[in-house]
Amino acid sequence: MPHPFPRRTMLKATAAFTASFSLGLRRARAANEIADAAQKVHDEIWRRFIDPYDILVDYTDFDGTFPRPTPEECRLGKPNALGWWTPTENGSMFNGFYLDAAVNRWKLSHAETDKEKARRLANGLLLLSSLGPAGFIARGVADDGRTPYPMGSNDQTSPWFYGLWRYIHEGLAAREERDRIIAKMVEVANVLVTTHWLMPCNTGAPSPFRGSFAGFTWEHAPRLLFVLRAMHDLTRDGKWLEMYQKAVEERGAKPGDTAPPLSRLEICARGMEFHGKSRQSWTGASGVVCLRGLWEMESNPAYLRAYAQGLAASLQLAAEGVPLVGQFDNASTAACLLNWRMLNLWWQPQHSEADAVAVAERQAKELGRLSPRRGPEFNLIRESLFAAWIVTLCPDRALIEPHRTTLLTALQHLDYKKLYYSQFFPAESAAYRLQLLEHA
């Protein structure tokens, strides 16, 4: 009697099963490796870089210590009124960005400890919006816990909005907390409307404003649209939707640009852009997270396509920078200057935004000489890991999958305990978004 399953059929079935089983093992191993990388980043960030005011600082020594500015230094603008090159330079930017990781960690774990960490980051953002006139978003605080450097920027303000929106949008905030956060966001947004989207500085700053959302470039368009759409998403106040719909279609051009003016929607559809020869994914990410938020909130098919197109284009540009981290030498012992007060050698009084930028840029040249470790951590690690996060912000899994191995290699390359700067934190965001793809 012939066997009911011919030998050839059984061999094919066995081969198919073996291949499927092997693929499953590889995927499981990769998932474990991604989770392990995320945990290493998470542990190091919370060990060293979240300060007592629940603000993510720029850098520390390996034991978590750093020289915090005094109130007097902040008021005098030392080393500069922007707070550049200090450990408290980017608190609103980094807290807002890092909430993407904190919220997604909670979505994967549903652990109360993870929700509490996200709440702490949100509270840090609320603190930074309470230290000056309405609309001013501070960078960090002096050792009194209340005094900030006097100048904010659009790079601080848009992540401030994104982080708080993400926290509420994903349902982590309790009702009273939600109402309190939204009230503060409405306050800040209303001020920006009155300033025509210029970012207010603190009382006594060298200039009244620093940065804008109002232009027609990658730096401006996605940020303005996101804030307007997010405010409608949170409040359901029709005025925000009306302003959003007008701003989407409004056209303009860069100063001196002879090309036909573009709408903000067309600018968003083009995706992230760099200026000059250097890669700038860390600042470009502000626009990409706004695009991601817009894509999640949007219901208009034409707008939705444009945002998806911009996210795909941003992925392609960012992906080129992901392998850079492989050039970083974990055994490097290059000096890293943590005592930013040495830069006061090149300090001078500042009476305008241009003065503040000039002082800071002069100091940057000296910092490059005094701190040779800084360049590799910025140009290789920061660029690579912000780029990795940008790749994972794309909603199209088919576009992300070809980069999965490169992304994992980047996340696994570093010894995070031996880095001075905190700008490896986007690796955690990228890892969680890769994990969430498996749950989609």
CSV table of C-alpha atoms in Angstrom, one decimal:
chain,number,residue,atom,x,y,z
A,1,MET,CA,0.0,0.0,0.0
A,2,PRO,CA,1.6,3.4,-1.0
A,3,HIS,CA,2.4,5.9,1.7
A,4,PRO,CA,-0.4,8.5,1.9
A,5,PHE,CA,2.3,11.3,1.8
A,6,PRO,CA,4.9,10.9,-1.0
A,7,ARG,CA,8.5,11.3,0.0
A,8,ARG,CA,9.0,14.5,-2.1
A,9,THR,CA,5.9,16.1,-0.4
A,10,MET,CA,7.2,15.1,3.1
A,11,LEU,CA,10.7,16.6,2.3
A,12,LYS,CA,9.2,19.9,1.1
A,13,ALA,CA,7.0,20.1,4.2
A,14,THR,CA,10.0,19.3,6.5
A,15,ALA,CA,12.1,21.9,4.7
A,16,ALA,CA,9.3,24.5,5.0
A,17,PHE,CA,8.8,23.8,8.7
A,18,THR,CA,12.6,24.0,9.4
A,19,ALA,CA,12.8,27.3,7.6
A,20,SER,CA,9.8,28.7,9.4
A,21,PHE,CA,11.1,27.5,12.7
A,22,SER,CA,14.5,29.0,12.0
A,23,LEU,CA,13.0,32.3,11.0
A,24,GLY,CA,11.0,32.3,14.2
A,25,LEU,CA,14.1,31.7,16.3
A,26,ARG,CA,15.9,34.5,14.5
A,27,ARG,CA,13.1,36.9,15.1
A,28,ALA,CA,12.8,36.0,18.8
A,29,ARG,CA,16.5,36.4,19.2
A,30,ALA,CA,16.4,39.8,17.5
A,31,ALA,CA,13.5,40.9,19.6
A,32,ASN,CA,15.4,39.9,22.8
A,33,GLU,CA,18.4,41.8,21.6
A,34,ILE,CA,16.4,45.0,20.9
A,35,ALA,CA,14.8,44.8,24.3
A,36,ASP,CA,18.2,44.3,25.9
A,37,ALA,CA,19.6,47.3,24.1
A,38,ALA,CA,16.6,49.4,25.2
A,39,GLN,CA,17.1,48.4,28.8
A,40,LYS,CA,20.7,49.3,28.8
A,41,VAL,CA,19.9,52.8,27.5
A,42,HIS,CA,17.1,53.2,29.9
A,43,ASP,CA,19.1,52.2,33.0
A,44,GLU,CA,21.9,54.6,32.1
A,45,ILE,CA,19.7,57.5,31.4
A,46,TRP,CA,17.9,57.2,34.7
A,47,ARG,CA,21.1,56.4,36.6
A,48,ARG,CA,22.9,59.6,35.5
A,49,PHE,CA,21.0,62.0,33.4
A,50,ILE,CA,17.5,62.7,35.0
A,51,ASP,CA,18.2,65.5,37.5
A,52,PRO,CA,16.4,66.1,40.8
A,53,TYR,CA,14.0,68.4,38.9
A,54,ASP,CA,13.0,65.6,36.5
A,55,ILE,CA,14.8,67.2,33.6
A,56,LEU,CA,17.1,65.3,31.2
A,57,VAL,CA,20.5,67.0,31.2
A,58,ASP,CA,23.0,67.2,28.4
A,59,TYR,CA,26.0,65.6,30.0
A,60,THR,CA,27.5,64.3,33.3
A,61,ASP,CA,30.6,62.5,34.5
A,62,PHE,CA,30.5,58.8,34.8
A,63,ASP,CA,29.2,59.0,38.3
A,64,GLY,CA,26.3,61.4,37.3
A,65,THR,CA,27.8,64.6,38.7
A,66,PHE,CA,28.0,67.8,36.7
A,67,PRO,CA,28.6,71.5,37.4
A,68,ARG,CA,25.1,73.1,37.6
A,69,PRO,CA,24.9,76.9,36.9
A,70,THR,CA,24.1,79.3,39.7
A,71,PRO,CA,21.2,81.8,39.5
A,72,GLU,CA,23.7,84.7,39.0
A,73,GLU,CA,25.4,82.9,36.1
A,74,CYS,CA,22.1,82.3,34.4
A,75,ARG,CA,21.0,86.0,34.9
A,76,LEU,CA,24.4,87.3,33.6
A,77,GLY,CA,24.3,84.9,30.6
A,78,LYS,CA,27.5,83.0,31.5
A,79,PRO,CA,28.9,81.3,29.5
A,80,ASN,CA,26.2,82.8,27.2
A,81,ALA,CA,22.6,83.8,27.5
A,82,LEU,CA,21.5,80.8,25.5
A,83,GLY,CA,22.9,78.4,28.1
A,84,TRP,CA,24.7,76.6,25.2
A,85,TRP,CA,27.5,74.3,26.2
A,86,THR,CA,26.2,73.9,29.8
A,87,PRO,CA,24.6,70.6,31.2
A,88,THR,CA,21.2,72.4,31.3
A,89,GLU,CA,21.2,73.5,27.7
A,90,ASN,CA,18.3,71.4,26.3
A,91,GLY,CA,15.9,70.3,29.0
A,92,SER,CA,12.7,71.1,27.3
A,93,MET,CA,13.9,69.6,24.0
A,94,PHE,CA,15.2,66.4,25.5
A,95,ASN,CA,12.3,65.9,28.0
A,96,GLY,CA,9.9,66.3,25.1
A,97,PHE,CA,11.7,63.9,22.9
A,98,TYR,CA,12.3,61.4,25.6
A,99,LEU,CA,8.7,61.2,26.5
A,100,ASP,CA,8.3,59.3,23.2
A,101,ALA,CA,10.4,56.6,24.7
A,102,ALA,CA,8.8,56.8,28.1
A,103,VAL,CA,5.3,56.5,26.8
A,104,ASN,CA,6.1,53.7,24.4
A,105,ARG,CA,7.9,51.8,27.2
A,106,TRP,CA,4.7,52.0,29.2
A,107,LYS,CA,2.6,50.8,26.2
A,108,LEU,CA,4.8,47.7,26.1
A,109,SER,CA,4.9,47.1,29.9
A,110,HIS,CA,1.8,48.7,31.4
A,111,ALA,CA,3.9,49.0,34.6
A,112,GLU,CA,3.1,51.7,37.1
A,113,THR,CA,6.8,52.4,37.5
A,114,ASP,CA,7.1,53.2,33.8
A,115,LYS,CA,4.0,55.4,34.0
A,116,GLU,CA,5.5,57.3,36.9
A,117,LYS,CA,8.7,57.9,35.0
A,118,ALA,CA,6.7,59.4,32.1
A,119,ARG,CA,4.8,61.5,34.6
A,120,ARG,CA,8.0,62.8,36.1
A,121,LEU,CA,9.2,63.9,32.6
A,122,ALA,CA,5.9,65.6,31.9
A,123,ASN,CA,6.2,67.4,35.3
A,124,GLY,CA,9.7,68.5,34.3
A,125,LEU,CA,8.2,70.1,31.2
A,126,LEU,CA,5.5,71.9,33.3
A,127,LEU,CA,8.2,73.2,35.6
A,128,LEU,CA,10.2,74.6,32.6
A,129,SER,CA,7.1,76.5,31.4
A,130,SER,CA,6.6,78.2,34.8
A,131,LEU,CA,9.8,80.1,35.2
A,132,GLY,CA,9.1,83.3,33.4
A,133,PRO,CA,6.4,85.2,31.5
A,134,ALA,CA,3.6,83.2,29.8
A,135,GLY,CA,4.9,81.5,26.6
A,136,PHE,CA,8.5,81.3,27.7
A,137,ILE,CA,9.8,77.7,27.7
A,138,ALA,CA,13.0,77.4,29.7
A,139,ARG,CA,15.9,75.1,29.0
A,140,GLY,CA,16.8,74.1,32.5
A,141,VAL,CA,17.3,75.4,36.0
A,142,ALA,CA,20.1,76.7,38.2
A,143,ASP,CA,21.0,75.2,41.5
A,144,ASP,CA,18.1,77.0,43.2
A,145,GLY,CA,15.7,75.0,41.0
A,146,ARG,CA,13.9,78.1,39.7
A,147,THR,CA,16.3,80.3,37.7
A,148,PRO,CA,16.7,79.5,34.0
A,149,TYR,CA,19.0,80.9,31.3
A,150,PRO,CA,17.0,83.8,29.8
A,151,MET,CA,16.7,82.6,26.2
A,152,GLY,CA,14.6,79.7,24.9
A,153,SER,CA,14.1,78.7,21.2
A,154,ASN,CA,11.8,77.0,18.7
A,155,ASP,CA,14.0,73.9,19.3
A,156,GLN,CA,12.9,73.9,23.0
A,157,THR,CA,9.3,74.8,22.4
A,158,SER,CA,8.2,72.3,19.7
A,159,PRO,CA,9.4,69.2,21.6
A,160,TRP,CA,7.7,70.7,24.7
A,161,PHE,CA,4.4,70.6,22.9
A,162,TYR,CA,5.1,67.1,21.4
A,163,GLY,CA,6.1,65.5,24.6
A,164,LEU,CA,3.0,66.7,26.5
A,165,TRP,CA,0.7,65.9,23.6
A,166,ARG,CA,2.1,62.3,23.4
A,167,TYR,CA,1.7,61.8,27.1
A,168,ILE,CA,-1.9,62.8,27.0
A,169,HIS,CA,-2.7,61.3,23.6
A,170,GLU,CA,-1.7,57.8,24.8
A,171,GLY,CA,-3.8,58.0,27.9
A,172,LEU,CA,-1.3,58.2,30.7
A,173,ALA,CA,-2.6,61.4,32.3
A,174,ALA,CA,-5.3,61.2,35.0
A,175,ARG,CA,-8.3,63.5,34.5
A,176,GLU,CA,-7.1,66.3,36.8
A,177,GLU,CA,-3.5,66.1,35.5
A,178,ARG,CA,-4.8,66.1,31.9
A,179,ASP,CA,-6.8,69.2,32.5
A,180,ARG,CA,-3.8,71.0,34.1
A,181,ILE,CA,-1.5,70.1,31.3
A,182,ILE,CA,-3.9,71.1,28.6
A,183,ALA,CA,-4.6,74.4,30.3
A,184,LYS,CA,-0.8,75.2,30.3
A,185,MET,CA,-0.5,74.2,26.6
A,186,VAL,CA,-3.5,76.4,25.7
A,187,GLU,CA,-1.8,79.3,27.6
A,188,VAL,CA,1.5,78.9,25.8
A,189,ALA,CA,-0.2,78.4,22.4
A,190,ASN,CA,-2.4,81.5,22.8
A,191,VAL,CA,0.7,83.6,23.6
A,192,LEU,CA,2.4,82.3,20.4
A,193,VAL,CA,-0.6,83.3,18.4
A,194,THR,CA,-0.3,86.9,19.8
A,195,THR,CA,3.5,86.9,19.0
A,196,HIS,CA,2.9,85.7,15.5
A,197,TRP,CA,4.7,82.4,16.4
A,198,LEU,CA,7.9,84.0,17.8
A,199,MET,CA,9.2,82.2,20.9
A,200,PRO,CA,9.3,84.5,23.9
A,201,CYS,CA,12.4,84.9,26.0
A,202,ASN,CA,12.5,85.5,29.8
A,203,THR,CA,12.4,89.0,31.3
A,204,GLY,CA,15.8,90.6,31.1
A,205,ALA,CA,17.0,88.5,28.1
A,206,PRO,CA,19.2,90.1,25.5
A,207,SER,CA,16.3,89.9,23.0
A,208,PRO,CA,12.5,89.5,23.4
A,209,PHE,CA,12.3,86.4,21.2
A,210,ARG,CA,14.4,83.6,19.9
A,211,GLY,CA,13.2,81.4,17.0
A,212,SER,CA,9.8,81.1,15.2
A,213,PHE,CA,7.3,78.6,13.8
A,214,ALA,CA,6.0,81.0,11.2
A,215,GLY,CA,8.4,80.5,8.2
A,216,PHE,CA,8.1,78.4,5.1
A,217,THR,CA,10.9,75.9,5.6
A,218,TRP,CA,11.4,72.5,7.1
A,219,GLU,CA,12.4,74.2,10.4
A,220,HIS,CA,9.0,75.9,10.6
A,221,ALA,CA,6.2,74.2,8.7
A,222,PRO,CA,5.7,70.9,10.5
A,223,ARG,CA,6.1,72.5,13.9
A,224,LEU,CA,3.4,75.1,13.3
A,225,LEU,CA,1.0,72.6,11.8
A,226,PHE,CA,1.5,70.1,14.6
A,227,VAL,CA,0.9,72.7,17.4
A,228,LEU,CA,-2.3,73.8,15.8
A,229,ARG,CA,-3.6,70.3,15.1
A,230,ALA,CA,-2.6,69.1,18.5
A,231,MET,CA,-4.4,71.9,20.2
A,232,HIS,CA,-7.5,71.0,18.4
A,233,ASP,CA,-7.0,67.3,19.2
A,234,LEU,CA,-6.7,68.1,22.9
A,235,THR,CA,-9.3,70.9,23.3
A,236,ARG,CA,-11.8,70.4,20.4
A,237,ASP,CA,-11.9,74.2,20.2
A,238,GLY,CA,-12.7,74.9,16.6
A,239,LYS,CA,-10.5,78.0,16.4
A,240,TRP,CA,-7.4,75.7,16.3
A,241,LEU,CA,-8.8,73.6,13.5
A,242,GLU,CA,-9.6,76.7,11.5
A,243,MET,CA,-6.1,78.1,11.9
A,244,TYR,CA,-4.7,74.7,11.1
A,245,GLN,CA,-6.6,74.4,7.8
A,246,LYS,CA,-5.6,77.9,6.8
A,247,ALA,CA,-1.9,77.3,7.7
A,248,VAL,CA,-1.8,74.0,5.8
A,249,GLU,CA,-2.6,75.6,2.4
A,250,GLU,CA,-0.9,78.9,3.0
A,251,ARG,CA,2.1,79.5,0.7
A,252,GLY,CA,5.4,81.3,1.2
A,253,ALA,CA,9.1,81.1,0.3
A,254,LYS,CA,12.4,81.4,2.1
A,255,PRO,CA,13.8,85.0,2.1
A,256,GLY,CA,15.6,85.5,-1.2
A,257,ASP,CA,14.3,82.3,-2.8
A,258,THR,CA,13.3,82.7,-6.4
A,259,ALA,CA,11.5,79.3,-6.7
A,260,PRO,CA,7.7,79.3,-6.7
A,261,PRO,CA,6.3,79.5,-3.2
A,262,LEU,CA,5.3,76.2,-1.5
A,263,SER,CA,2.5,75.5,0.8
A,264,ARG,CA,3.3,74.2,4.3
A,265,LEU,CA,1.8,70.8,3.2
A,266,GLU,CA,4.2,70.6,0.3
A,267,ILE,CA,7.1,71.4,2.6
A,268,CYS,CA,6.0,68.6,4.9
A,269,ALA,CA,5.7,66.2,2.0
A,270,ARG,CA,9.3,66.8,1.1
A,271,GLY,CA,10.4,65.6,4.5
A,272,MET,CA,13.5,66.4,6.6
A,273,GLU,CA,16.2,68.6,5.1
A,274,PHE,CA,19.8,69.4,6.1
A,275,HIS,CA,21.5,72.8,5.6
A,276,GLY,CA,25.0,72.7,4.2
A,277,LYS,CA,27.2,69.6,4.2
A,278,SER,CA,26.7,68.5,7.9
A,279,ARG,CA,24.1,66.0,9.0
A,280,GLN,CA,21.6,67.4,11.6
A,281,SER,CA,19.2,64.7,12.5
A,282,TRP,CA,19.1,65.8,16.1
A,283,THR,CA,17.5,69.1,15.2
A,284,GLY,CA,15.7,67.7,12.2
A,285,ALA,CA,13.9,65.2,14.5
A,286,SER,CA,11.8,68.1,15.8
A,287,GLY,CA,10.0,68.3,12.5
A,288,VAL,CA,9.8,64.5,12.1
A,289,VAL,CA,8.1,63.9,15.4
A,290,CYS,CA,5.7,66.6,14.4
A,291,LEU,CA,5.0,64.9,11.1
A,292,ARG,CA,4.4,61.6,13.0
A,293,GLY,CA,1.9,63.3,15.3
A,294,LEU,CA,0.2,65.0,12.3
A,295,TRP,CA,-0.1,61.6,10.6
A,296,GLU,CA,-1.7,60.1,13.7
A,297,MET,CA,-4.2,62.9,14.1
A,298,GLU,CA,-5.1,63.6,10.5
A,299,SER,CA,-8.3,62.3,8.7
A,300,ASN,CA,-8.1,64.3,5.5
A,301,PRO,CA,-6.8,61.8,2.9
A,302,ALA,CA,-4.7,64.3,0.9
A,303,TYR,CA,-3.0,65.6,4.1
A,304,LEU,CA,-2.5,62.1,5.4
A,305,ARG,CA,-0.7,61.1,2.1
A,306,ALA,CA,1.5,64.2,2.3
A,307,TYR,CA,2.6,63.5,5.9
A,308,ALA,CA,3.2,59.8,5.1
A,309,GLN,CA,5.3,60.9,2.1
A,310,GLY,CA,7.3,63.3,4.3
A,311,LEU,CA,8.0,60.6,6.9
A,312,ALA,CA,9.1,58.2,4.2
A,313,ALA,CA,11.5,60.8,2.7
A,314,SER,CA,12.8,61.6,6.2
A,315,LEU,CA,13.5,57.8,6.7
A,316,GLN,CA,15.5,57.6,3.5
A,317,LEU,CA,17.7,60.6,4.5
A,318,ALA,CA,18.1,59.5,8.1
A,319,ALA,CA,19.0,55.9,7.2
A,320,GLU,CA,22.2,57.1,5.6
A,321,GLY,CA,23.5,58.3,9.0
A,322,VAL,CA,22.6,55.2,11.1
A,323,PRO,CA,25.9,53.3,10.4
A,324,LEU,CA,28.0,56.3,11.6
A,325,VAL,CA,28.0,55.0,15.2
A,326,GLY,CA,30.1,52.0,14.1
A,327,GLN,CA,33.0,54.4,13.7
A,328,PHE,CA,33.0,55.3,17.4
A,329,ASP,CA,35.7,53.7,19.5
A,330,ASN,CA,34.4,52.5,22.8
A,331,ALA,CA,37.9,52.3,24.1
A,332,SER,CA,38.6,56.0,23.5
A,333,THR,CA,40.0,58.0,26.4
A,334,ALA,CA,39.9,61.4,24.7
A,335,ALA,CA,39.4,64.3,27.1
A,336,CYS,CA,35.9,65.6,27.7
A,337,LEU,CA,35.6,69.1,29.2
A,338,LEU,CA,32.8,69.1,31.8
A,339,ASN,CA,33.8,72.3,33.5
A,340,TRP,CA,32.0,74.7,31.2
A,341,ARG,CA,33.0,77.6,33.3
A,342,MET,CA,36.4,77.6,31.5
A,343,LEU,CA,34.4,79.1,28.6
A,344,ASN,CA,33.8,82.3,30.6
A,345,LEU,CA,37.3,83.3,29.4
A,346,TRP,CA,35.5,84.2,26.2
A,347,TRP,CA,32.4,85.7,27.8
A,348,GLN,CA,31.3,89.3,27.2
A,349,PRO,CA,28.0,91.1,27.9
A,350,GLN,CA,25.2,90.4,25.4
A,351,HIS,CA,22.6,92.9,24.4
A,352,SER,CA,20.9,91.2,21.5
A,353,GLU,CA,20.3,87.7,20.1
A,354,ALA,CA,23.2,88.2,17.6
A,355,ASP,CA,25.5,89.0,20.6
A,356,ALA,CA,24.5,85.9,22.4
A,357,VAL,CA,25.0,83.7,19.3
A,358,ALA,CA,28.4,85.3,18.6
A,359,VAL,CA,29.6,84.7,22.1
A,360,ALA,CA,28.4,81.1,22.0
A,361,GLU,CA,29.9,80.4,18.6
A,362,ARG,CA,33.3,81.8,19.7
A,363,GLN,CA,33.2,79.5,22.7
A,364,ALA,CA,32.3,76.6,20.5
A,365,LYS,CA,35.6,76.9,18.7
A,366,GLU,CA,37.5,76.8,21.9
A,367,LEU,CA,35.4,73.9,23.2
A,368,GLY,CA,36.3,71.8,20.1
A,369,ARG,CA,39.9,72.3,21.1
A,370,LEU,CA,39.5,71.7,24.8
A,371,SER,CA,37.1,68.8,24.6
A,372,PRO,CA,38.2,66.4,21.8
A,373,ARG,CA,35.7,63.7,23.0
A,374,ARG,CA,32.8,66.0,22.2
A,375,GLY,CA,33.0,65.8,18.4
A,376,PRO,CA,32.8,62.0,18.1
A,377,GLU,CA,30.0,61.8,20.6
A,378,PHE,CA,28.0,64.4,18.6
A,379,ASN,CA,28.9,63.6,15.0
A,380,LEU,CA,28.9,59.8,15.3
A,381,ILE,CA,26.7,58.8,18.3
A,382,ARG,CA,24.1,61.6,18.4
A,383,GLU,CA,23.7,61.8,14.6
A,384,SER,CA,23.4,58.0,14.3
A,385,LEU,CA,20.9,57.4,17.1
A,386,PHE,CA,18.7,60.3,16.3
A,387,ALA,CA,18.7,59.0,12.7
A,388,ALA,CA,17.8,55.6,13.9
A,389,TRP,CA,14.8,57.0,15.8
A,390,ILE,CA,13.7,59.0,12.7
A,391,VAL,CA,13.7,55.8,10.7
A,392,THR,CA,11.4,54.1,13.2
A,393,LEU,CA,9.0,57.1,13.2
A,394,CYS,CA,7.9,56.1,9.7
A,395,PRO,CA,4.5,54.3,9.9
A,396,ASP,CA,5.3,52.1,6.9
A,397,ARG,CA,6.7,48.8,8.2
A,398,ALA,CA,7.8,47.8,4.7
A,399,LEU,CA,10.1,50.8,4.5
A,400,ILE,CA,11.6,50.1,8.0
A,401,GLU,CA,12.2,46.4,7.7
A,402,PRO,CA,15.2,46.6,5.3
A,403,HIS,CA,17.0,48.7,7.9
A,404,ARG,CA,16.3,46.5,10.9
A,405,THR,CA,19.7,44.8,11.0
A,406,THR,CA,21.5,48.1,10.7
A,407,LEU,CA,19.4,49.6,13.4
A,408,LEU,CA,20.1,46.7,15.8
A,409,THR,CA,23.8,46.9,15.0
A,410,ALA,CA,23.8,50.6,15.9
A,411,LEU,CA,21.9,50.1,19.1
A,412,GLN,CA,24.3,47.3,20.2
A,413,HIS,CA,27.6,49.0,19.4
A,414,LEU,CA,28.0,51.3,22.4
A,415,ASP,CA,29.0,50.9,26.0
A,416,TYR,CA,26.5,53.5,27.3
A,417,LYS,CA,28.2,53.6,30.7
A,418,LYS,CA,31.3,55.2,29.1
A,419,LEU,CA,29.5,58.1,27.3
A,420,TYR,CA,29.6,61.6,28.7
A,421,TYR,CA,26.7,63.1,26.7
A,422,SER,CA,23.1,61.9,27.1
A,423,GLN,CA,22.3,62.2,23.4
A,424,PHE,CA,22.2,58.4,23.0
A,425,PHE,CA,18.7,58.5,24.5
A,426,PRO,CA,16.9,58.2,21.1
A,427,ALA,CA,18.2,54.6,20.9
A,428,GLU,CA,15.6,53.7,23.5
A,429,SER,CA,12.9,55.4,21.5
A,430,ALA,CA,14.0,53.6,18.3
A,431,ALA,CA,14.1,50.2,20.1
A,432,TYR,CA,10.5,50.6,21.5
A,433,ARG,CA,9.2,51.6,18.1
A,434,LEU,CA,10.7,48.5,16.6
A,435,GLN,CA,9.1,46.4,19.3
A,436,LEU,CA,5.8,48.0,18.8
A,437,LEU,CA,5.9,47.2,15.1
A,438,GLU,CA,5.7,43.5,16.1
A,439,HIS,CA,2.5,44.3,18.0
A,440,ALA,CA,0.9,46.2,15.2
